[in-house]
């Protein structure tokens, strides 16, 4: 945790460092094979624990505020998820703002999901931050995911950012301030996208479209707190 706090402190001071340095704070998972692929034209990477079969896949979408992050910044994190779950993970990236405007990010996420779903029997969705928001967007457009794992998902795209949690967490979160997040949303207007599709999707709606079949179909975590299970 010390390394993560130090990285966030540097970010808060304006030192973002190298683009893929996030992975430096994660231990290297062992016993996996990595293979970069084109998932229907979307850059992606298979994270395959040794000995697992091809019948179950988690499609993972990395975070980065829609403006950063990559297969390489999140490879190790989702490699650990692959090992813990005992399934292959298809880690997918997407076109980033501000060079590419909404809904390019959602289109790429949906394309990667469809590509994976055509090649296996059971598919789940996972994502962190902006990737968590994209996982919800995919579930709303492609009903049938076995489950959703959302890690601090960025769901609220309202430019007002009226949530009181900014004030409540001001002492512990020096980086994700209201002005910072508002700046991401306003970046060349790329993330606004009107009022449909990306703005304020309902996570419970996505869960209802997943194939929970009586078991927990969704899990959300934000920091140390478990926000909800369905």
Coordinates of N, CA and C in Angstrom, one line a residue:
X1 N 0.8 -1.2 0.0 CA 0.0 0.0 0.0 C 0.9 1.3 0.0
X2 N 2.1 1.2 0.6 CA 2.9 2.4 0.6 C 3.3 2.8 -0.8
X3 N 3.6 1.9 -1.7 CA 3.9 2.2 -3.1 C 2.8 2.9 -3.8
X4 N 1.5 2.4 -3.5 CA 0.3 3.0 -4.1 C 0.1 4.4 -3.6
X5 N 0.3 4.6 -2.3 CA 0.1 6.0 -1.7 C 1.1 6.9 -2.3
X6 N 2.4 6.5 -2.4 CA 3.4 7.3 -3.0 C 3.1 7.7 -4.4
X7 N 2.6 6.7 -5.2 CA 2.3 7.0 -6.6 C 1.1 8.1 -6.7
X8 N 0.1 7.9 -5.8 CA -1.0 8.8 -5.8 C -0.5 10.2 -5.4
X9 N 0.4 10.3 -4.5 CA 0.9 11.6 -4.0 C 1.7 12.3 -5.2
X10 N 2.4 11.5 -6.0 CA 3.1 12.1 -7.1 C 2.1 12.6 -8.1
X11 N 1.1 11.8 -8.4 CA 0.0 12.2 -9.3 C -0.6 13.5 -8.8
X12 N -1.0 13.6 -7.6 CA -1.6 14.8 -7.0 C -0.7 16.0 -7.2
X13 N 0.6 15.8 -7.1 CA 1.5 16.9 -7.3 C 1.8 17.2 -8.8
X14 N 1.2 16.5 -9.7 CA 1.3 16.8 -11.1 C 2.3 15.9 -11.8
X15 N 3.0 15.0 -11.1 CA 4.0 14.2 -11.7 C 3.3 12.8 -12.1
X16 N 2.9 12.7 -13.4 CA 2.2 11.5 -13.8 C 3.2 10.4 -14.2
X17 N 4.5 10.7 -14.4 CA 5.4 9.7 -14.7 C 5.2 9.0 -16.0
X18 N 5.7 7.8 -16.2 CA 5.6 7.1 -17.5 C 4.1 6.5 -17.6
X19 N 3.7 6.4 -18.8 CA 2.3 6.0 -19.1 C 1.9 4.7 -18.5
X20 N 2.8 3.7 -18.5 CA 2.4 2.4 -18.0 C 3.0 2.1 -16.6
X21 N 3.4 3.1 -15.8 CA 4.0 2.9 -14.5 C 3.1 2.3 -13.5
X22 N 1.8 2.3 -13.7 CA 0.9 1.8 -12.7 C 1.2 0.3 -12.4
X23 N 1.6 -0.4 -13.4 CA 1.8 -1.8 -13.2 C 3.0 -2.1 -12.3
X24 N 3.8 -1.1 -12.0 CA 5.0 -1.2 -11.2 C 4.6 -1.5 -9.7
X25 N 3.4 -1.1 -9.3 CA 3.0 -1.3 -7.9 C 2.4 -2.7 -7.7
X26 N 2.3 -3.5 -8.7 CA 1.7 -4.8 -8.7 C 2.7 -5.9 -8.8
X27 N 2.7 -6.9 -8.0 CA 3.6 -8.0 -8.1 C 3.3 -8.8 -9.4
X28 N 4.4 -9.4 -9.9 CA 4.2 -10.2 -11.1 C 3.5 -11.5 -10.8
X29 N 2.4 -11.8 -11.4 CA 1.8 -13.1 -11.2 C 2.6 -14.2 -11.9
X30 N 2.6 -15.3 -11.3 CA 3.4 -16.4 -11.9 C 2.4 -17.5 -12.5
X31 N 2.9 -18.2 -13.4 CA 2.1 -19.3 -13.9 C 1.0 -18.9 -14.9
X32 N 1.3 -17.8 -15.7 CA 0.4 -17.4 -16.7 C 1.1 -17.2 -18.0
X33 N 0.4 -17.4 -19.1 CA 0.9 -17.1 -20.4 C 0.2 -15.9 -20.9
X34 N 0.9 -15.0 -21.7 CA 0.3 -13.8 -22.2 C 0.4 -13.8 -23.7
X35 N -0.7 -13.4 -24.4 CA -0.7 -13.4 -25.9 C -1.5 -12.3 -26.3
X36 N -0.9 -11.3 -27.1 CA -1.6 -10.2 -27.6 C -2.4 -10.7 -28.9
X37 N -3.6 -10.2 -29.0 CA -4.5 -10.6 -30.1 C -5.3 -9.4 -30.5
X38 N -5.9 -9.5 -31.7 CA -6.9 -8.5 -32.2 C -8.2 -9.1 -32.0
X39 N -9.0 -8.5 -31.1 CA -10.4 -9.0 -30.8 C -11.4 -8.2 -31.6
X40 N -11.5 -8.7 -32.9 CA -12.3 -8.0 -33.8 C -11.9 -6.7 -34.2
X41 N -10.5 -6.5 -34.2 CA -9.9 -5.2 -34.5 C -9.6 -4.4 -33.3
X42 N -10.0 -4.8 -32.1 CA -9.7 -4.1 -30.8 C -8.4 -4.8 -30.2
X43 N -7.4 -4.0 -29.9 CA -6.2 -4.6 -29.2 C -6.6 -5.2 -27.9
X44 N -6.1 -6.4 -27.7 CA -6.4 -7.2 -26.5 C -5.3 -8.1 -26.1
X45 N -5.4 -8.7 -25.0 CA -4.3 -9.6 -24.5 C -5.0 -10.8 -23.7
X46 N -4.7 -12.0 -24.1 CA -5.1 -13.1 -23.3 C -4.2 -13.3 -22.1
X47 N -4.8 -13.5 -20.9 CA -4.0 -13.8 -19.7 C -4.5 -15.2 -19.3
X48 N -3.7 -16.2 -19.5 CA -4.1 -17.6 -19.4 C -3.3 -18.3 -18.4
X49 N -4.0 -18.6 -17.2 CA -3.3 -19.4 -16.2 C -3.0 -20.8 -16.7
X50 N -1.9 -21.4 -16.3 CA -1.6 -22.7 -16.8 C -2.6 -23.7 -16.4
X51 N -3.0 -24.5 -17.3 CA -3.9 -25.6 -17.0 C -5.4 -25.3 -17.1
X52 N -5.8 -24.1 -17.4 CA -7.3 -23.8 -17.4 C -7.8 -24.1 -18.8
X53 N -9.1 -24.4 -18.9 CA -9.7 -24.7 -20.1 C -10.2 -23.5 -20.9
X54 N -10.8 -23.7 -22.1 CA -11.2 -22.5 -22.9 C -12.7 -22.2 -22.7
X55 N -13.4 -22.9 -21.8 CA -14.9 -22.8 -21.8 C -15.4 -21.6 -21.0
X56 N -14.5 -20.9 -20.2 CA -14.9 -19.8 -19.4 C -13.9 -18.6 -19.6
X57 N -14.5 -17.4 -19.8 CA -13.6 -16.3 -20.0 C -14.2 -15.1 -19.2
X58 N -13.3 -14.3 -18.7 CA -13.6 -12.9 -18.2 C -13.1 -11.9 -19.1
X59 N -14.0 -11.0 -19.6 CA -13.5 -9.9 -20.5 C -13.3 -8.7 -19.5
X60 N -12.0 -8.2 -19.4 CA -11.7 -7.2 -18.5 C -11.4 -5.9 -19.3
X61 N -11.9 -4.8 -18.8 CA -11.7 -3.5 -19.4 C -10.9 -2.6 -18.4
X62 N -9.8 -2.1 -18.8 CA -8.9 -1.4 -17.9 C -9.4 0.1 -17.6
X63 N -9.0 0.6 -16.5 CA -9.3 2.0 -16.2 C -8.3 3.0 -16.7
X64 N -8.5 4.2 -16.4 CA -7.6 5.3 -16.8 C -8.3 6.6 -17.2
X65 N -9.5 6.7 -16.7 CA -10.2 8.0 -17.0 C -10.6 8.2 -18.4
X66 N -10.6 7.1 -19.2 CA -10.8 7.2 -20.7 C -9.7 7.9 -21.4
X67 N -8.7 8.4 -20.7 CA -7.6 9.1 -21.4 C -6.2 8.4 -21.2
X68 N -6.1 7.4 -20.4 CA -4.9 6.7 -20.2 C -5.1 5.3 -19.9
X69 N -4.1 4.6 -19.4 CA -4.2 3.1 -19.2 C -4.0 2.3 -20.4
X70 N -3.6 1.1 -20.3 CA -3.3 0.2 -21.4 C -3.3 -1.2 -21.0
X71 N -3.1 -2.1 -22.0 CA -2.9 -3.5 -21.7 C -1.8 -3.7 -20.7
X72 N -0.7 -2.9 -20.8 CA 0.5 -3.1 -20.1 C 0.4 -2.6 -18.7
X73 N -0.4 -1.5 -18.5 CA -0.5 -0.9 -17.1 C -1.4 -1.8 -16.3
X74 N -2.2 -2.7 -16.9 CA -3.2 -3.5 -16.1 C -3.0 -5.0 -16.3
X75 N -2.0 -5.4 -17.0 CA -1.7 -6.8 -17.3 C -1.6 -7.6 -16.0
X76 N -0.7 -7.1 -15.1 CA -0.5 -7.9 -13.9 C -1.7 -7.9 -12.9
X77 N -2.4 -6.8 -12.8 CA -3.6 -6.8 -12.0 C -4.6 -7.8 -12.4
X78 N -4.9 -7.8 -13.7 CA -5.9 -8.8 -14.2 C -5.3 -10.2 -14.3
X79 N -4.0 -10.3 -14.4 CA -3.4 -11.6 -14.3 C -3.7 -12.3 -13.0
X80 N -3.6 -11.5 -11.9 CA -3.9 -12.0 -10.6 C -5.4 -12.5 -10.5
X81 N -6.3 -11.7 -11.2 CA -7.7 -12.1 -11.2 C -7.9 -13.4 -11.9
X82 N -7.2 -13.5 -13.1 CA -7.3 -14.8 -13.8 C -6.8 -16.0 -13.0
X83 N -5.8 -15.8 -12.2 CA -5.3 -16.9 -11.4 C -6.3 -17.2 -10.3
X84 N -6.8 -16.2 -9.6 CA -7.7 -16.4 -8.5 C -9.0 -17.0 -8.9
X85 N -9.5 -16.7 -10.1 CA -10.7 -17.2 -10.6 C -10.5 -18.5 -11.3
X86 N -9.3 -18.8 -11.7 CA -9.1 -20.1 -12.5 C -9.6 -20.1 -13.9
X87 N -9.7 -18.9 -14.5 CA -10.2 -18.8 -15.9 C -9.3 -17.9 -16.7
X88 N -9.4 -18.0 -18.0 CA -8.7 -17.0 -18.9 C -9.4 -15.6 -18.8
X89 N -8.5 -14.6 -18.9 CA -9.0 -13.2 -19.0 C -8.6 -12.7 -20.3
X90 N -9.6 -12.1 -21.0 CA -9.2 -11.3 -22.2 C -9.2 -9.8 -21.8
X91 N -8.1 -9.2 -21.6 CA -7.9 -7.8 -21.2 C -8.0 -7.0 -22.5
X92 N -8.9 -6.1 -22.6 CA -9.1 -5.3 -23.8 C -8.9 -3.8 -23.5
X93 N -8.3 -3.1 -24.5 CA -8.2 -1.7 -24.4 C -9.2 -1.1 -25.3
X94 N -9.2 0.2 -25.5 CA -10.2 0.9 -26.3 C -9.6 2.3 -26.8
X95 N -10.2 2.8 -27.8 CA -9.8 4.2 -28.2 C -10.0 5.2 -27.1
X96 N -9.1 6.1 -26.9 CA -9.1 7.0 -25.8 C -9.4 8.4 -26.2
X97 N -10.0 9.1 -25.2 CA -10.3 10.5 -25.4 C -9.0 11.3 -25.1
X98 N -8.8 12.5 -25.6 CA -9.8 13.2 -26.4 C -9.6 13.0 -27.9
X99 N -8.7 12.1 -28.3 CA -8.5 11.9 -29.8 C -9.8 11.2 -30.4
X100 N -10.4 10.4 -29.6 CA -11.6 9.7 -30.1 C -12.8 10.0 -29.2
X101 N -13.8 10.4 -29.8 CA -15.0 10.9 -29.1 C -16.0 9.7 -28.8
X102 N -16.8 9.9 -27.7 CA -17.9 9.0 -27.4 C -18.7 8.9 -28.7
X103 N -19.2 7.7 -29.0 CA -19.2 6.4 -28.3 C -18.1 5.4 -28.7
X104 N -16.9 5.9 -29.2 CA -15.9 5.0 -29.6 C -15.5 4.0 -28.6
X105 N -15.4 4.5 -27.3 CA -14.9 3.6 -26.2 C -15.9 2.5 -26.0
X106 N -17.2 2.8 -26.0 CA -18.2 1.7 -25.8 C -18.2 0.8 -27.0
X107 N -18.1 1.3 -28.2 CA -18.0 0.4 -29.4 C -16.9 -0.6 -29.3
X108 N -15.7 -0.2 -28.9 CA -14.6 -1.1 -28.8 C -14.8 -2.1 -27.7
X109 N -15.4 -1.7 -26.6 CA -15.7 -2.6 -25.5 C -16.7 -3.7 -25.9
X110 N -17.7 -3.3 -26.6 CA -18.8 -4.2 -27.1 C -18.1 -5.2 -28.1
X111 N -17.3 -4.7 -29.0 CA -16.7 -5.5 -30.0 C -15.8 -6.6 -29.4
X112 N -15.0 -6.2 -28.4 CA -14.2 -7.2 -27.7 C -15.0 -8.2 -27.0
X113 N -16.1 -7.8 -26.3 CA -17.0 -8.8 -25.7 C -17.6 -9.8 -26.6
X114 N -18.1 -9.3 -27.8 CA -18.7 -10.1 -28.8 C -17.7 -11.1 -29.3
X115 N -16.5 -10.7 -29.5 CA -15.4 -11.5 -30.1 C -15.1 -12.6 -29.1
X116 N -15.0 -12.3 -27.8 CA -14.8 -13.4 -26.8 C -15.9 -14.3 -26.7
X117 N -17.2 -13.8 -26.7 CA -18.4 -14.6 -26.5 C -18.5 -15.6 -27.6
X118 N -18.0 -15.3 -28.8 CA -18.1 -16.2 -29.9 C -17.1 -17.3 -29.8
X119 N -16.2 -17.3 -28.9 CA -15.2 -18.3 -28.8 C -15.2 -19.1 -27.5
X120 N -16.2 -18.9 -26.7 CA -16.3 -19.7 -25.4 C -17.7 -19.9 -25.0
X121 N -17.9 -20.6 -24.0 CA -19.3 -21.0 -23.5 C -19.8 -19.9 -22.5
X122 N -19.0 -19.5 -21.6 CA -19.4 -18.6 -20.5 C -18.5 -17.4 -20.5
X123 N -19.1 -16.2 -20.4 CA -18.3 -15.0 -20.4 C -18.8 -14.1 -19.2
X124 N -17.9 -13.6 -18.5 CA -18.2 -12.6 -17.4 C -17.5 -11.3 -17.8
X125 N -17.9 -10.2 -17.1 CA -17.3 -8.9 -17.4 C -16.6 -8.4 -16.1
X126 N -15.5 -7.7 -16.3 CA -14.8 -7.0 -15.2 C -14.3 -5.7 -15.6
X127 N -14.1 -4.8 -14.7 CA -13.5 -3.5 -15.1 C -13.2 -2.7 -13.9
X128 N -12.2 -1.8 -14.0 CA -11.9 -0.9 -12.9 C -12.1 0.6 -13.4
X129 N -12.6 1.4 -12.6 CA -12.7 2.9 -12.9 C -13.5 3.0 -14.2
X130 N -12.9 3.7 -15.2 CA -13.6 3.9 -16.4 C -13.9 2.6 -17.1
X131 N -13.1 1.6 -16.9 CA -13.3 0.2 -17.4 C -14.5 -0.4 -16.8
X132 N -14.7 -0.1 -15.5 CA -15.9 -0.6 -14.8 C -17.2 0.0 -15.4
X133 N -17.1 1.3 -15.7 CA -18.3 1.9 -16.3 C -18.5 1.3 -17.7
X134 N -17.5 1.0 -18.5 CA -17.6 0.4 -19.8 C -18.2 -1.0 -19.6
X135 N -17.8 -1.8 -18.6 CA -18.4 -3.1 -18.4 C -19.9 -3.0 -18.2
X136 N -20.4 -2.0 -17.5 CA -21.8 -1.8 -17.3 C -22.5 -1.5 -18.7
X137 N -21.8 -0.6 -19.5 CA -22.3 -0.3 -20.8 C -22.5 -1.5 -21.7
X138 N -21.5 -2.4 -21.6 CA -21.5 -3.6 -22.4 C -22.7 -4.5 -22.0
X139 N -22.8 -4.7 -20.6 CA -23.9 -5.5 -20.1 C -25.3 -5.0 -20.5
X140 N -25.4 -3.7 -20.6 CA -26.7 -3.1 -21.0 C -27.0 -3.4 -22.5
X141 N -25.9 -3.5 -23.2 CA -26.1 -3.6 -24.7 C -26.1 -5.1 -25.1
X142 N -25.4 -5.9 -24.3 CA -25.2 -7.4 -24.7 C -25.7 -8.2 -23.5
X143 N -27.0 -8.4 -23.3 CA -27.5 -9.2 -22.1 C -26.9 -10.6 -22.2
X144 N -26.6 -11.2 -21.0 CA -26.2 -12.6 -21.0 C -24.9 -12.8 -20.3
X145 N -24.2 -11.8 -19.9 CA -22.9 -12.0 -19.2 C -23.2 -12.8 -17.9
X146 N -22.3 -13.7 -17.6 CA -22.5 -14.6 -16.4 C -22.4 -13.8 -15.1
X147 N -21.6 -12.8 -15.1 CA -21.5 -12.0 -13.9 C -20.7 -10.7 -14.2
X148 N -20.8 -9.7 -13.3 CA -20.1 -8.5 -13.4 C -19.3 -8.3 -12.2
X149 N -18.0 -7.9 -12.3 CA -17.1 -7.5 -11.2 C -16.6 -6.1 -11.5
X150 N -17.1 -5.2 -10.7 CA -16.8 -3.8 -10.9 C -16.0 -3.2 -9.8
X151 N -14.8 -2.7 -10.1 CA -13.8 -2.2 -9.1 C -13.8 -0.7 -9.2
X152 N -14.4 0.0 -8.2 CA -14.5 1.4 -8.2 C -14.9 1.9 -9.6
X153 N -16.1 1.4 -10.1 CA -16.5 1.8 -11.4 C -16.9 3.3 -11.5
X154 N -16.5 3.9 -12.6 CA -16.9 5.3 -12.9 C -18.2 5.3 -13.6
X155 N -19.2 5.5 -12.9 CA -20.6 5.4 -13.5 C -21.2 6.8 -13.7
X156 N -20.9 7.8 -12.8 CA -21.6 9.1 -12.9 C -20.8 10.0 -13.8
X157 N -21.4 10.2 -15.0 CA -20.7 11.1 -16.0 C -21.4 12.5 -16.0
X158 N -22.2 12.8 -15.0 CA -22.8 14.1 -15.0 C -21.7 15.2 -14.8
X159 N -21.6 16.2 -15.6 CA -20.6 17.2 -15.5 C -20.7 17.9 -14.1
X160 N -21.8 17.9 -13.5 CA -21.9 18.6 -12.2 C -21.2 17.9 -11.1
X161 N -21.1 16.6 -11.2 CA -20.4 15.8 -10.2 C -20.8 16.2 -8.7
X162 N -22.0 16.1 -8.4 CA -22.6 16.6 -7.2 C -22.4 15.7 -6.0
X163 N -21.8 14.5 -6.2 CA -21.7 13.6 -5.1 C -21.0 14.2 -3.9
X164 N -21.4 13.9 -2.7 CA -20.8 14.5 -1.5 C -19.5 13.7 -1.1
X165 N -19.3 12.6 -1.7 CA -18.1 11.7 -1.4 C -16.8 12.5 -1.7
X166 N -16.8 13.5 -2.6 CA -15.6 14.2 -2.8 C -15.2 14.9 -1.5
X167 N -16.1 15.5 -0.8 CA -15.8 16.2 0.5 C -15.5 15.1 1.6
X168 N -16.3 14.1 1.6 CA -16.1 13.0 2.7 C -14.7 12.4 2.6
X169 N -14.2 12.2 1.4 CA -12.9 11.5 1.2 C -11.7 12.4 0.9
X170 N -11.9 13.7 1.1 CA -10.9 14.7 0.8 C -9.6 14.5 1.5
X171 N -9.7 14.0 2.7 CA -8.4 13.8 3.5 C -7.6 12.5 3.0
X172 N -8.3 11.6 2.4 CA -7.6 10.4 2.0 C -7.4 10.2 0.5
X173 N -8.2 10.9 -0.3 CA -8.1 10.9 -1.8 C -7.6 12.2 -2.3
X174 N -6.3 12.4 -2.5 CA -5.8 13.7 -2.9 C -5.9 13.9 -4.5
X175 N -6.1 12.8 -5.2 CA -6.0 12.9 -6.6 C -7.4 13.0 -7.3
X176 N -8.4 12.2 -6.9 CA -9.7 12.3 -7.6 C -10.6 13.3 -6.9
X177 N -10.3 14.5 -7.2 CA -11.0 15.7 -6.7 C -12.2 16.0 -7.7
X178 N -13.1 16.7 -7.3 CA -14.2 17.1 -8.2 C -13.7 17.9 -9.4
X179 N -12.8 18.9 -9.2 CA -12.3 19.6 -10.4 C -11.6 18.7 -11.4
X180 N -10.8 17.7 -10.8 CA -10.1 16.8 -11.7 C -11.0 16.0 -12.5
X181 N -12.0 15.4 -11.9 CA -13.0 14.5 -12.6 C -13.8 15.4 -13.6
X182 N -14.2 16.6 -13.2 CA -14.9 17.4 -14.1 C -14.0 17.8 -15.3
X183 N -12.7 17.9 -15.1 CA -11.8 18.2 -16.2 C -11.8 17.0 -17.2
X184 N -11.8 15.8 -16.7 CA -11.8 14.6 -17.6 C -13.1 14.6 -18.4
X185 N -14.2 14.9 -17.8 CA -15.5 14.8 -18.5 C -15.5 15.9 -19.6
X186 N -15.0 17.1 -19.2 CA -15.0 18.2 -20.2 C -13.9 18.1 -21.3
X187 N -13.1 17.2 -21.2 CA -11.9 17.1 -22.1 C -12.4 17.1 -23.5
X188 N -12.3 18.3 -24.2 CA -12.7 18.4 -25.6 C -14.1 18.0 -25.8
X189 N -14.9 17.9 -24.8 CA -16.3 17.4 -24.9 C -16.4 16.0 -25.3
X190 N -15.3 15.2 -25.3 CA -15.3 13.9 -25.8 C -16.1 12.9 -25.0
X191 N -16.3 13.2 -23.7 CA -17.0 12.2 -22.9 C -18.4 12.6 -22.5
X192 N -18.8 13.7 -23.0 CA -20.2 14.2 -22.7 C -21.2 13.3 -23.4
X193 N -21.1 13.2 -24.7 CA -21.9 12.3 -25.5 C -23.4 12.5 -25.3
X194 N -23.9 13.6 -24.9 CA -25.3 13.8 -24.8 C -25.8 13.2 -23.5
X195 N -27.1 12.8 -23.5 CA -27.7 12.3 -22.3 C -28.0 10.8 -22.4
X196 N -27.7 10.2 -23.5 CA -28.0 8.8 -23.7 C -26.7 8.0 -23.7
X197 N -26.8 6.7 -23.3 CA -25.7 5.8 -23.5 C -24.8 5.8 -22.4
X198 N -24.0 6.8 -22.2 CA -22.9 6.8 -21.2 C -23.3 7.5 -19.9
X199 N -24.2 8.4 -19.9 CA -24.5 9.2 -18.7 C -25.4 8.4 -17.8
X200 N -25.0 8.2 -16.5 CA -25.7 7.7 -15.4 C -26.4 6.3 -15.8
X201 N -25.7 5.3 -16.3 CA -26.3 4.0 -16.4 C -26.6 3.5 -15.0
X202 N -27.7 2.6 -14.9 CA -28.0 2.0 -13.6 C -27.4 0.6 -13.5
X203 N -26.5 0.5 -12.5 CA -25.8 -0.8 -12.3 C -26.8 -1.9 -12.1
X204 N -27.9 -1.7 -11.3 CA -28.8 -2.8 -11.1 C -29.5 -3.3 -12.4
X205 N -29.7 -2.4 -13.3 CA -30.2 -2.8 -14.6 C -29.3 -3.8 -15.3
X206 N -28.0 -3.5 -15.3 CA -27.0 -4.4 -15.9 C -27.0 -5.7 -15.2
X207 N -27.1 -5.7 -13.9 CA -27.1 -7.0 -13.1 C -28.3 -7.8 -13.5
X208 N -29.5 -7.2 -13.7 CA -30.7 -8.0 -14.1 C -30.5 -8.6 -15.4
X209 N -29.7 -8.0 -16.3 CA -29.5 -8.6 -17.6 C -28.4 -9.7 -17.6
X210 N -27.7 -9.8 -16.5 CA -26.7 -10.9 -16.4 C -27.4 -12.2 -16.0
X211 N -26.7 -13.3 -16.2 CA -27.3 -14.6 -16.0 C -27.0 -15.2 -14.7
X212 N -27.5 -14.5 -13.6 CA -27.1 -14.9 -12.3 C -27.7 -16.2 -11.9
X213 N -28.9 -16.5 -12.3 CA -29.6 -17.8 -12.0 C -29.5 -18.1 -10.5
X214 N -29.9 -17.2 -9.7 CA -30.0 -17.5 -8.2 C -28.8 -17.2 -7.5
X215 N -27.6 -17.1 -8.1 CA -26.4 -16.8 -7.4 C -26.0 -15.3 -7.6
X216 N -25.1 -14.8 -6.9 CA -24.7 -13.4 -7.0 C -24.2 -13.2 -8.4
X217 N -24.8 -12.2 -9.1 CA -24.4 -11.9 -10.5 C -23.6 -10.7 -10.6
X218 N -23.6 -9.9 -9.5 CA -22.8 -8.6 -9.6 C -22.1 -8.4 -8.3
X219 N -20.9 -7.8 -8.4 CA -20.1 -7.4 -7.2 C -19.4 -6.1 -7.5
X220 N -19.6 -5.2 -6.6 CA -19.0 -3.8 -6.7 C -18.1 -3.6 -5.5
X221 N -16.9 -3.1 -5.8 CA -16.0 -2.7 -4.7 C -15.5 -1.3 -5.0
X222 N -15.4 -0.5 -3.9 CA -14.8 0.9 -4.0 C -13.9 1.1 -2.8
X223 N -12.6 1.1 -3.0 CA -11.7 1.2 -1.9 C -11.9 0.0 -1.1
X224 N -11.8 0.2 0.3 CA -12.0 -1.0 1.2 C -13.4 -1.5 1.4
X225 N -14.4 -0.8 0.8 CA -15.8 -1.0 1.1 C -16.4 -1.9 0.0
X226 N -17.2 -2.9 0.4 CA -18.0 -3.6 -0.5 C -19.3 -2.8 -0.7
X227 N -19.5 -2.3 -1.9 CA -20.7 -1.5 -2.1 C -21.9 -2.3 -2.2
X228 N -21.9 -3.4 -3.0 CA -23.0 -4.2 -3.1 C -22.8 -5.5 -3.9
X229 N -23.7 -6.5 -3.5 CA -23.7 -7.8 -4.3 C -25.1 -8.0 -4.7
X230 N -25.3 -8.7 -5.8 CA -26.6 -9.1 -6.3 C -26.5 -10.5 -6.7

